[in-house]
N, CA, C and O atoms as a GROMACS GRO file, in nm:
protein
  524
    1UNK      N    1  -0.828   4.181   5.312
    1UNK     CA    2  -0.965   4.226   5.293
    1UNK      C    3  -1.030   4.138   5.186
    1UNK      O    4  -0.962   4.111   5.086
    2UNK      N    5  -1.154   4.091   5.198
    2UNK     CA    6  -1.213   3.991   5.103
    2UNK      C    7  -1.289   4.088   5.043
    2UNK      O    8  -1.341   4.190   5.090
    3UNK      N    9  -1.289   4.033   4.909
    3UNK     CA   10  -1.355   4.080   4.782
    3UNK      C   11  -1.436   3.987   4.678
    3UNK      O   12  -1.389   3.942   4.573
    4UNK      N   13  -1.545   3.972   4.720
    4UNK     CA   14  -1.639   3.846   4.662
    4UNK      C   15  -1.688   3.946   4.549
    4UNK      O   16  -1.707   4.066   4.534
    5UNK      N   17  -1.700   3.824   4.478
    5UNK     CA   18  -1.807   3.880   4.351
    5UNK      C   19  -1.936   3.876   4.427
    5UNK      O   20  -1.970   3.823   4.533
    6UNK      N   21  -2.014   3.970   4.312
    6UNK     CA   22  -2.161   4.006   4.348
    6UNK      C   23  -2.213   3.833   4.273
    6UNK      O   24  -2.186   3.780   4.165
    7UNK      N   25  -2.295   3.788   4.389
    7UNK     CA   26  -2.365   3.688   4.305
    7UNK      C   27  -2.486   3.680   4.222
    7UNK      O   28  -2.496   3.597   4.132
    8UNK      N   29  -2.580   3.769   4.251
    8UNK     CA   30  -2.713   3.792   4.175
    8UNK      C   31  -2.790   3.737   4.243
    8UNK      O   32  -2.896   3.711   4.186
    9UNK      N   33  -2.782   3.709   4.334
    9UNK     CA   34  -2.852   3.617   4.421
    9UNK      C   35  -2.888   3.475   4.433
    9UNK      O   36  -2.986   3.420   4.483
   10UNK      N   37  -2.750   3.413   4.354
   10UNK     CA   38  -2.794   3.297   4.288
   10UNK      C   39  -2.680   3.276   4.435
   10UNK      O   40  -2.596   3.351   4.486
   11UNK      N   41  -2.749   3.079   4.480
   11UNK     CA   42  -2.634   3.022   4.574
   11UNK      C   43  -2.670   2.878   4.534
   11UNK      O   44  -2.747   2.820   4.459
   12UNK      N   45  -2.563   2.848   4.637
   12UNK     CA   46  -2.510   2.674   4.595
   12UNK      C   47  -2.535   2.601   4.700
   12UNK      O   48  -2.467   2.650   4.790
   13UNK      N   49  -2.605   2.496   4.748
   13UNK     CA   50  -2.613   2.419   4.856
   13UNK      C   51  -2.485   2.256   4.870
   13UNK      O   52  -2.511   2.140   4.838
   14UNK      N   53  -2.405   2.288   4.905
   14UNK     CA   54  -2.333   2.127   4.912
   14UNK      C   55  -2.292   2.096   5.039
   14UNK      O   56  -2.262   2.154   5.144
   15UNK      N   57  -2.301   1.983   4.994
   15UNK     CA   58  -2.288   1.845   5.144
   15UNK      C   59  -2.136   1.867   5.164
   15UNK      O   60  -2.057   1.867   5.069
   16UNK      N   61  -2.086   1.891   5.337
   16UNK     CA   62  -1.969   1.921   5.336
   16UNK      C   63  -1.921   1.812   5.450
   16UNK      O   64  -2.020   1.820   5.522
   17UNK      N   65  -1.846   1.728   5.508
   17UNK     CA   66  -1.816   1.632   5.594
   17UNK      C   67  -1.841   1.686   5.740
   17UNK      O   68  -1.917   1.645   5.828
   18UNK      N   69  -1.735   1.814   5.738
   18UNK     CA   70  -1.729   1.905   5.887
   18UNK      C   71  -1.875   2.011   5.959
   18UNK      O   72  -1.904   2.022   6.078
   19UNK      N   73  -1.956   2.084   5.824
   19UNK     CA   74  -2.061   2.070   5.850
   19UNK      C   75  -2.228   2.098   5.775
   19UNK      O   76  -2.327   2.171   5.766
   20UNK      N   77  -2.164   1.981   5.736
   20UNK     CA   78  -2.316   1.931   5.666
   20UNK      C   79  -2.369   1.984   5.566
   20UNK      O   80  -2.301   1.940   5.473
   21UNK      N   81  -2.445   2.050   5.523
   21UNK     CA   82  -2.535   2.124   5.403
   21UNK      C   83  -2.460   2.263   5.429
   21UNK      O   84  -2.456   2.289   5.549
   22UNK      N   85  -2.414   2.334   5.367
   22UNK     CA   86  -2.372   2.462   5.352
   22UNK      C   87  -2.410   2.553   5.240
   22UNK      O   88  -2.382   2.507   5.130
   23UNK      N   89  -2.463   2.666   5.242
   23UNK     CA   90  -2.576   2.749   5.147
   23UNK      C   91  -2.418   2.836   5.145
   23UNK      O   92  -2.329   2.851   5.229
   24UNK      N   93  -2.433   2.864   5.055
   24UNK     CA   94  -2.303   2.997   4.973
   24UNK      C   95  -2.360   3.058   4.892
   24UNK      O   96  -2.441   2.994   4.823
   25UNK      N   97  -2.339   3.230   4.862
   25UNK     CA   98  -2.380   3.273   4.789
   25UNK      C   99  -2.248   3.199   4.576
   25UNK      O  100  -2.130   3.223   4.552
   26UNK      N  101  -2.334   3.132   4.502
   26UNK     CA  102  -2.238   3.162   4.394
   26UNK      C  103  -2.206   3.288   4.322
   26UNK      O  104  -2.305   3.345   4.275
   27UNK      N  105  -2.070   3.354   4.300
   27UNK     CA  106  -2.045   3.410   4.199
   27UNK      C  107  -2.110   3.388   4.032
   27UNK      O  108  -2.099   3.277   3.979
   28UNK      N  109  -2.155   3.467   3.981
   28UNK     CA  110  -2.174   3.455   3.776
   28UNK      C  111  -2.091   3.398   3.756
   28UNK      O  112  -2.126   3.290   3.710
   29UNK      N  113  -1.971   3.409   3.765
   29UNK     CA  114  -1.848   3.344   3.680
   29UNK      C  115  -1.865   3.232   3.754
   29UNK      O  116  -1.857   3.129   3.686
   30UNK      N  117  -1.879   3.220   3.837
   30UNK     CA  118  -1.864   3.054   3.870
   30UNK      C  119  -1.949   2.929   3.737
   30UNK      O  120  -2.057   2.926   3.678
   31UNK      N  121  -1.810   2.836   3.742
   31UNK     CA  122  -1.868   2.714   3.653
   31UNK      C  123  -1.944   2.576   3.716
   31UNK      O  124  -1.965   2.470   3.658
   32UNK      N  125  -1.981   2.621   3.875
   32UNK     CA  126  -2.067   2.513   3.911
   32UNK      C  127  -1.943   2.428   3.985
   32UNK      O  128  -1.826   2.456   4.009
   33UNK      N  129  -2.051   2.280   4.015
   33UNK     CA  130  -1.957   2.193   4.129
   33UNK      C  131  -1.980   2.086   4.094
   33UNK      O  132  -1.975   1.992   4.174
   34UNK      N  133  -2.022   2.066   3.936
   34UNK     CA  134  -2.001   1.906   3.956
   34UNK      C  135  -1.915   1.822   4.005
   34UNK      O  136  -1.930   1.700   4.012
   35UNK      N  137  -1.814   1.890   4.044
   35UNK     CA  138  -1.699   1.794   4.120
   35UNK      C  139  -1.691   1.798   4.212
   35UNK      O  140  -1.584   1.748   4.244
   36UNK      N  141  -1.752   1.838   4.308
   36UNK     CA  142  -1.772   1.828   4.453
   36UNK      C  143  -1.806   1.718   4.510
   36UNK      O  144  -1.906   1.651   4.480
   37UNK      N  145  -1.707   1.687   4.615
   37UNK     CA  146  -1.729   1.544   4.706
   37UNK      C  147  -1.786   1.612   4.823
   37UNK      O  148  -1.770   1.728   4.859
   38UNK      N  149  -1.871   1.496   4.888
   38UNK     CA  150  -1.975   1.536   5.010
   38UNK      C  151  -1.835   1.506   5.091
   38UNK      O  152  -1.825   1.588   5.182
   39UNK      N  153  -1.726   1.417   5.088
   39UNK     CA  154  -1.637   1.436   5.216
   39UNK      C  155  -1.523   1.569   5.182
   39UNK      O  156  -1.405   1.558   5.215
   40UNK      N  157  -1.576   1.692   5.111
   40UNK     CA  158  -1.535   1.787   5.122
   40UNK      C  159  -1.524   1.835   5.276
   40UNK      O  160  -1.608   1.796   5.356
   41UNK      N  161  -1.419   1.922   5.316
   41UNK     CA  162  -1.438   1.997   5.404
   41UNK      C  163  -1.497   2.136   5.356
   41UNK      O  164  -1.504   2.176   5.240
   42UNK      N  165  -1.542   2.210   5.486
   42UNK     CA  166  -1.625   2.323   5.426
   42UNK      C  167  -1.502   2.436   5.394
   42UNK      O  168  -1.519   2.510   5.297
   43UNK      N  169  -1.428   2.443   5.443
   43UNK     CA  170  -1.293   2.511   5.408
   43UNK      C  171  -1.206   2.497   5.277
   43UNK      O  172  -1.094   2.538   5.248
   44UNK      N  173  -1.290   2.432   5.215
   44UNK     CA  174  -1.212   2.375   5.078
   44UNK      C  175  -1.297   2.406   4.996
   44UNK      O  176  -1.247   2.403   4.883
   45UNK      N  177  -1.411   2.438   4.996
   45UNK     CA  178  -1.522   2.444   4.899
   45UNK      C  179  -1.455   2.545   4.783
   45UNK      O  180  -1.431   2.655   4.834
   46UNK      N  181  -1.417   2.539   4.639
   46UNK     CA  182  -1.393   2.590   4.604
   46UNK      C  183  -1.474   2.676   4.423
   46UNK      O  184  -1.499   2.609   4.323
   47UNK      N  185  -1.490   2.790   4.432
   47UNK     CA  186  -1.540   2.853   4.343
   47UNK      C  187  -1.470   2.827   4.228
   47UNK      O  188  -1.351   2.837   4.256
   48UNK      N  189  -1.486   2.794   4.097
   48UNK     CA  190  -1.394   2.820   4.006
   48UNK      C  191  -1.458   2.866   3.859
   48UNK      O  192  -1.560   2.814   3.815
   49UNK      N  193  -1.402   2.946   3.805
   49UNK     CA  194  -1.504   3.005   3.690
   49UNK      C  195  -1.452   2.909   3.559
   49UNK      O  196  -1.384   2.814   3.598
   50UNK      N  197  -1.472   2.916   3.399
   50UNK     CA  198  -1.436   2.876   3.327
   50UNK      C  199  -1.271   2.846   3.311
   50UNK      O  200  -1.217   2.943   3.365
   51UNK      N  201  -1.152   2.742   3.254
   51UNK     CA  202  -1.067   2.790   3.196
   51UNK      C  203  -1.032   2.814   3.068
   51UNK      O  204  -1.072   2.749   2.972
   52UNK      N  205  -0.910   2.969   3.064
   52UNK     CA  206  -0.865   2.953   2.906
   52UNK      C  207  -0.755   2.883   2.928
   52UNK      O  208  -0.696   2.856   3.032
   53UNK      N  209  -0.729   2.851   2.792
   53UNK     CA  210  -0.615   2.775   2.782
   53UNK      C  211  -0.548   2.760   2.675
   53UNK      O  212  -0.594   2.750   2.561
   54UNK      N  213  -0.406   2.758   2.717
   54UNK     CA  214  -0.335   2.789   2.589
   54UNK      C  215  -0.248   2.637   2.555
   54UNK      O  216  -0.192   2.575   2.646
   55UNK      N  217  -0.248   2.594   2.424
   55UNK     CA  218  -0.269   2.431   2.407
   55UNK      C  219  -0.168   2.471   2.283
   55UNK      O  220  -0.154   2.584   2.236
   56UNK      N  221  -0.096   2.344   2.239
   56UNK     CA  222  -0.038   2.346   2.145
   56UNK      C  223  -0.012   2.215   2.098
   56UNK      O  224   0.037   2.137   2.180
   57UNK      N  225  -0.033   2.173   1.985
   57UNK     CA  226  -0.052   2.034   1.964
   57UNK      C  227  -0.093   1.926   2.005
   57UNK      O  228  -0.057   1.809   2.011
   58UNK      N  229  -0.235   2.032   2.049
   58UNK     CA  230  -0.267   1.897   2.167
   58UNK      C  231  -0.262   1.872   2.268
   58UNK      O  232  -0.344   1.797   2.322
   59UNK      N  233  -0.120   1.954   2.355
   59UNK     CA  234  -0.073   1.948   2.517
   59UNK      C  235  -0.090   2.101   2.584
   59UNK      O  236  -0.014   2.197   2.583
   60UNK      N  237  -0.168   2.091   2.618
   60UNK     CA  238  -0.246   2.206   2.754
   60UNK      C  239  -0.034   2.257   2.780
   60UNK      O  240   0.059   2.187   2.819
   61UNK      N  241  -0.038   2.416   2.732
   61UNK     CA  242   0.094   2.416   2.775
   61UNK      C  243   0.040   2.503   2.926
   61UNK      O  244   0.125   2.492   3.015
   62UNK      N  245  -0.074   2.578   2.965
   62UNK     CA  246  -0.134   2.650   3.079
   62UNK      C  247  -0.221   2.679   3.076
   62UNK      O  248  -0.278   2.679   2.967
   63UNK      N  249  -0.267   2.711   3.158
   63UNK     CA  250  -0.482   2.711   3.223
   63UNK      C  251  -0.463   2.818   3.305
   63UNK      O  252  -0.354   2.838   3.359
   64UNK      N  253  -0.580   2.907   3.325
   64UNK     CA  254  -0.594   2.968   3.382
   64UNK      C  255  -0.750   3.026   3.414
   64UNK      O  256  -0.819   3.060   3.318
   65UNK      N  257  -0.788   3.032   3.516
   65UNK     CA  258  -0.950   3.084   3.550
   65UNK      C  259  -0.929   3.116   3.688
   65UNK      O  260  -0.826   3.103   3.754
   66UNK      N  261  -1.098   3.181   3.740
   66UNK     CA  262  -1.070   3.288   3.811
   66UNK      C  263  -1.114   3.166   3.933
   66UNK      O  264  -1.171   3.068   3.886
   67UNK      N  265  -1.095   3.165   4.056
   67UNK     CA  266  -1.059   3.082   4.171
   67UNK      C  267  -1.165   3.171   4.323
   67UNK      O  268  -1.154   3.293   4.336
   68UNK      N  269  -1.232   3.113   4.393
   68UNK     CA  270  -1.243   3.160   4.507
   68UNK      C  271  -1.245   3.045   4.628
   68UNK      O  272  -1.335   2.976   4.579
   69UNK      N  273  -1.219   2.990   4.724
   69UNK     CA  274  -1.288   2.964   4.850
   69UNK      C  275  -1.301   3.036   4.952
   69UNK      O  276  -1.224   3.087   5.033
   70UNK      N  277  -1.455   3.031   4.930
   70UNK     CA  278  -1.499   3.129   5.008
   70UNK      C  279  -1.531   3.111   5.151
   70UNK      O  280  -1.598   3.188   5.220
   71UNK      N  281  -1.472   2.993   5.188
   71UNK     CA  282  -1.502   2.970   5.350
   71UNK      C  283  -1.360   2.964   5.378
   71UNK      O  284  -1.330   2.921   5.489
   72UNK      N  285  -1.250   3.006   5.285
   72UNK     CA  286  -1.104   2.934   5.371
   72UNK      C  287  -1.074   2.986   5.490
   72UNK      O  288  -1.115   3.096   5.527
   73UNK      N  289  -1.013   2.924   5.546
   73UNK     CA  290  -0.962   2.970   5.726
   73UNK      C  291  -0.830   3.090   5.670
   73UNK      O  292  -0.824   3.109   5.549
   74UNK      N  293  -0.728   3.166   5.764
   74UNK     CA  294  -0.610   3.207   5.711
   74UNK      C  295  -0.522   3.089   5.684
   74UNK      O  296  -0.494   2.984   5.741
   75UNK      N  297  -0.482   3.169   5.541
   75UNK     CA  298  -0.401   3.039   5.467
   75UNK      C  299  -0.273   3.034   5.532
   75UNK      O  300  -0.210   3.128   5.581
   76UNK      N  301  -0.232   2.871   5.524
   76UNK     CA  302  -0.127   2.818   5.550
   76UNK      C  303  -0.058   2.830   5.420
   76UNK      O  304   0.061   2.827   5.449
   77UNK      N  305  -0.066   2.838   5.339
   77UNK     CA  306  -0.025   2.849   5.183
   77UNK      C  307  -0.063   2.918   5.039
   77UNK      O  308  -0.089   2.872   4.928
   78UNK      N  309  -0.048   3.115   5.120
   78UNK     CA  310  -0.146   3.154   5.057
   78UNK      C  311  -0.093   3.150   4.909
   78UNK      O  312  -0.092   3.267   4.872
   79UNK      N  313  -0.057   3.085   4.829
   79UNK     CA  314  -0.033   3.079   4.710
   79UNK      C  315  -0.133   2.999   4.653
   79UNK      O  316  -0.141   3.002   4.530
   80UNK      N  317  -0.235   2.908   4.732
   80UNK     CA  318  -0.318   2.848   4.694
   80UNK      C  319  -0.515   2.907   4.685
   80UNK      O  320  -0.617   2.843   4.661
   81UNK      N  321  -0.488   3.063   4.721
   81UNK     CA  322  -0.562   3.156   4.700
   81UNK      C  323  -0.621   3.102   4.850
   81UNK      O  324  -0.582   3.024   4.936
   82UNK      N  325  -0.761   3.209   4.822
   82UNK     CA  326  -0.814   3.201   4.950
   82UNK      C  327  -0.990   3.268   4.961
   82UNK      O  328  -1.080   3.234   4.884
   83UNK      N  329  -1.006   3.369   5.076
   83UNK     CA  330  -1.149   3.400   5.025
   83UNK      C  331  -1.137   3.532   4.946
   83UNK      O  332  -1.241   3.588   4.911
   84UNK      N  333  -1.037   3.577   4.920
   84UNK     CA  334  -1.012   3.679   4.762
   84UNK      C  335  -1.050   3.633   4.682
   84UNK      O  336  -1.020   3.514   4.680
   85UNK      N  337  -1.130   3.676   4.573
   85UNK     CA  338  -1.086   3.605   4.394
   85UNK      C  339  -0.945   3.593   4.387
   85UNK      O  340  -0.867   3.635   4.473
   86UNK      N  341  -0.918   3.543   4.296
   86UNK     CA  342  -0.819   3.517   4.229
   86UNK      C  343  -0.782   3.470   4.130
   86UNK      O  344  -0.890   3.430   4.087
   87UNK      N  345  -0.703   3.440   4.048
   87UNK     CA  346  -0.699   3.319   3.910
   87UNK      C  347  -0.550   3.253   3.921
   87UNK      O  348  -0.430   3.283   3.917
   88UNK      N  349  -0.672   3.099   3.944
   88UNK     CA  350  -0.565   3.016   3.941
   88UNK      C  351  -0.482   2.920   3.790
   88UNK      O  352  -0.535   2.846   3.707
   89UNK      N  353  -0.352   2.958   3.803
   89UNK     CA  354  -0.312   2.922   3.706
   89UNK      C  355  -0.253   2.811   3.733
   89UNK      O  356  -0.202   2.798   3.844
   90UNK      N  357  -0.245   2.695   3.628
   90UNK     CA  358  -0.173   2.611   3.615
   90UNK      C  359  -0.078   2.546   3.500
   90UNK      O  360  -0.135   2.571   3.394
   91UNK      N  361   0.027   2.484   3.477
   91UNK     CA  362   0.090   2.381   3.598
   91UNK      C  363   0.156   2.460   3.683
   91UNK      O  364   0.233   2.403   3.760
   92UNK      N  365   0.142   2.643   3.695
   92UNK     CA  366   0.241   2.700   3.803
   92UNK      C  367   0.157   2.643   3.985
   92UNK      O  368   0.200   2.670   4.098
   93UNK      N  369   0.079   2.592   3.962
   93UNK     CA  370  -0.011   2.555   4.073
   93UNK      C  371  -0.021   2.700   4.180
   93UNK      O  372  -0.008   2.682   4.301
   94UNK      N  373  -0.039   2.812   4.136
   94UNK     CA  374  -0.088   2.894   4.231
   94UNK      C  375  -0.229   2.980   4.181
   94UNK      O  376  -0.283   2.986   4.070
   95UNK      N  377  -0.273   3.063   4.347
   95UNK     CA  378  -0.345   3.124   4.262
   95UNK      C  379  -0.301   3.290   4.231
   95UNK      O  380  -0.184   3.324   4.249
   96UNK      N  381  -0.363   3.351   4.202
   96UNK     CA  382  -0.245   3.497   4.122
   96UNK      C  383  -0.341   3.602   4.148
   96UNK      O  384  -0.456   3.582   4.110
   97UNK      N  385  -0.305   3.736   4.220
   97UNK     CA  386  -0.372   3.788   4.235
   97UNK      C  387  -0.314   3.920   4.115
   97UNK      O  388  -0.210   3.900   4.053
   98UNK      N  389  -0.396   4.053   4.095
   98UNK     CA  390  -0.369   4.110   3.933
   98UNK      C  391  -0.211   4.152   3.946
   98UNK      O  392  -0.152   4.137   3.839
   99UNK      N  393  -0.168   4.179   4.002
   99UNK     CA  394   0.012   4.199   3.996
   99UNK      C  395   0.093   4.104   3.957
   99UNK      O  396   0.178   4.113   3.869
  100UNK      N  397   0.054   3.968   4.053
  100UNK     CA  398   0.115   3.876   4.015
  100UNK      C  399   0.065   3.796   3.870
  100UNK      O  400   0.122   3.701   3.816
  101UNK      N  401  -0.068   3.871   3.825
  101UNK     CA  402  -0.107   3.793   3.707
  101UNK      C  403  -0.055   3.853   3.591
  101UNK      O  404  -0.039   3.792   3.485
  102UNK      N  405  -0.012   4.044   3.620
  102UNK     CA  406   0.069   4.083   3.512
  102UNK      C  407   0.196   4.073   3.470
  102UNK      O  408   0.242   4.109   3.361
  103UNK      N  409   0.277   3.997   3.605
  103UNK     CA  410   0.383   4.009   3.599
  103UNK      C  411   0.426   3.826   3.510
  103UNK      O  412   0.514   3.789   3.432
  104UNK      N  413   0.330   3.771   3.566
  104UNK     CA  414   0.326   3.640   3.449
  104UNK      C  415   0.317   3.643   3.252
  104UNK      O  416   0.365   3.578   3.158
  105UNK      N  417   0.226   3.758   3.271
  105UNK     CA  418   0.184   3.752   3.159
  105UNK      C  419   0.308   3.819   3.084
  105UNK      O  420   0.338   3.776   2.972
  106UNK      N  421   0.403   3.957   3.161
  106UNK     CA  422   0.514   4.011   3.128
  106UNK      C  423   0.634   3.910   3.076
  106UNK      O  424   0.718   3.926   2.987
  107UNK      N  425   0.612   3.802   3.165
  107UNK     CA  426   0.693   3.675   3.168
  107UNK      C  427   0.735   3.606   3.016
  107UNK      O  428   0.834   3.586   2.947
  108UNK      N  429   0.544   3.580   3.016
  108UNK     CA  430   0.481   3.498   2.882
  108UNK      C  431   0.528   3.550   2.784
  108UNK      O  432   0.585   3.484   2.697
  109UNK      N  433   0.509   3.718   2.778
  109UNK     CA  434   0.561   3.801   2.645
  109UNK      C  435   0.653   3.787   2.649
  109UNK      O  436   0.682   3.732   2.542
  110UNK      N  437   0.806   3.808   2.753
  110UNK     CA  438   0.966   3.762   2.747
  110UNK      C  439   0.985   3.676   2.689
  110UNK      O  440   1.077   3.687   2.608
  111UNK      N  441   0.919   3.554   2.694
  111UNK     CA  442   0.930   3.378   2.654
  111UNK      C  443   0.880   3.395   2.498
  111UNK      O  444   0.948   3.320   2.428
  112UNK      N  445   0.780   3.471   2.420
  112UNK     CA  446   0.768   3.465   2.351
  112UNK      C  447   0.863   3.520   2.274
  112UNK      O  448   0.859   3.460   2.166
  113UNK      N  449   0.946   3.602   2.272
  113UNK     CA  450   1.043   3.694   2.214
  113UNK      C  451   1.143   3.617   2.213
  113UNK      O  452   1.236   3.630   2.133
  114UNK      N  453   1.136   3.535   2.293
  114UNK     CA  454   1.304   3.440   2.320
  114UNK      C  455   1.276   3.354   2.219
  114UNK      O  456   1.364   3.329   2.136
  115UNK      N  457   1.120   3.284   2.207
  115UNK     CA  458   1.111   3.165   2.103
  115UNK      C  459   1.114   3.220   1.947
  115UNK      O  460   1.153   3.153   1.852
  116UNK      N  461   1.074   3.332   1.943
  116UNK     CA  462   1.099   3.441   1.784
  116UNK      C  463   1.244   3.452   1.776
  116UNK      O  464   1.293   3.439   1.664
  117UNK      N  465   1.325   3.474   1.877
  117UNK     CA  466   1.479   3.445   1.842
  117UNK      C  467   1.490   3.363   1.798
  117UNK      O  468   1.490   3.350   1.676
  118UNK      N  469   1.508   3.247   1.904
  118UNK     CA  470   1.538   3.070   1.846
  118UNK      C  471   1.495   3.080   1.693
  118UNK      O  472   1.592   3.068   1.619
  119UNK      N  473   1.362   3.099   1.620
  119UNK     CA  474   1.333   3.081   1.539
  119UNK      C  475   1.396   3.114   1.443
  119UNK      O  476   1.433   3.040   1.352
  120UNK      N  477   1.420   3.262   1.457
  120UNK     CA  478   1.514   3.335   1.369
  120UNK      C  479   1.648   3.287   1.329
  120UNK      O  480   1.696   3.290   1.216
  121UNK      N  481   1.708   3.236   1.453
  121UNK     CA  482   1.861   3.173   1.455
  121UNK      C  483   1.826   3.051   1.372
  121UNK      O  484   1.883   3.042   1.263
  122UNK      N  485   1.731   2.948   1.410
  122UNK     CA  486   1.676   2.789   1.324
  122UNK      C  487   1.696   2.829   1.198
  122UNK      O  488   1.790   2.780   1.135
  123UNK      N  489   1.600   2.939   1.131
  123UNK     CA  490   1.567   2.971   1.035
  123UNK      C  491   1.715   3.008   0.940
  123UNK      O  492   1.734   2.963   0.827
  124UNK      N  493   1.823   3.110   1.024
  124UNK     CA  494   1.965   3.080   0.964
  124UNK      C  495   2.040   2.988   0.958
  124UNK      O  496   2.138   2.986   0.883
  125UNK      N  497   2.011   2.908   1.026
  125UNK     CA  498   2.114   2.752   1.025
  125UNK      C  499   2.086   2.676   0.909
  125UNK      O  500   2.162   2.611   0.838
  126UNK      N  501   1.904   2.703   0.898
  126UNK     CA  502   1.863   2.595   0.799
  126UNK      C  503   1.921   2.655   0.648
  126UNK      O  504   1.952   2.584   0.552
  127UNK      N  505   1.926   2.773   0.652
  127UNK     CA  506   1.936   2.870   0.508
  127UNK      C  507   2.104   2.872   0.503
  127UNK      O  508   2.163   2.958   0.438
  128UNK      N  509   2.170   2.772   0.577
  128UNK     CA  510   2.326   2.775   0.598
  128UNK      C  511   2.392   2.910   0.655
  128UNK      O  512   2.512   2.940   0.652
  129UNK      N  513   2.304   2.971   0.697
  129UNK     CA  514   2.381   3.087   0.768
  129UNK      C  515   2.482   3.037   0.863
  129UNK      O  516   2.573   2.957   0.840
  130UNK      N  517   2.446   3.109   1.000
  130UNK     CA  518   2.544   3.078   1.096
  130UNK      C  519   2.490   2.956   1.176
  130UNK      O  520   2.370   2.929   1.183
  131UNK      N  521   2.611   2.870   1.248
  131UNK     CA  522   2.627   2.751   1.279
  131UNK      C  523   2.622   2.700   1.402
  131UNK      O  524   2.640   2.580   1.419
   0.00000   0.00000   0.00000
């Protein structure tokens, strides 16, 4: 079942290879298309809202924002989202719908607890604790 955002009545006109000028309603969250190639197919046209991102010295460790194409055919790969919202995260290269986005984030918190260990253990090695 598709679930578009409400657009406000705002839409997007782009040049598509397969057919031609295509009017879409945009989503608010959408961040626009400056990156849109006219030898887009119209099946590819893709919505994408802002990303956050979580960076650490500099190196993007993951991205994440909210994702639509709203003309896709049934996916051959629905991990690559579709005409649902969604948020696509990366470098996991999919897109995540809210189960699969909590169960990442459940993930994220595991990983963080593991690196507060490590730390803890670093932190005894350096203080000559254990070895």
């Amino acid at each position: 079942m598709d679930h578009p955002m409400p657009s406000a009545g705002r839409t997007i006109t782009l040049p598509t290879i397969d057919h031609g000028e295509v009017t879409l309603p945009e989503p608010s969250w959408c961040a626009g298309h400056a990156d849109h190639r006219p030898d887009t197919h119209r099946a590819d046209i893709l919505h994408k809202g802002p990303d956050i991102v979580l960076a650490f010295h500099g190196a993007e460790i993951i991205a994440a924002g909210l994702a639509q194409s709203p003309c896709a055919t049934l996916p051959t790969r629905p991990e690559f989202g579709g005409r649902t919202v969604g948020v696509s995260v990366s470098p996991v290269d999919r897109t995540l719908n809210p189960v699969q986005l909590y169960s990442l984030a459940a993930a994220l918190d595991g990983f963080a607890d593991q690196l507060r260990d490590l730390a803890d253990q670093l932190t005894a090695i350096l203080a000559g604790g254990a070895r």
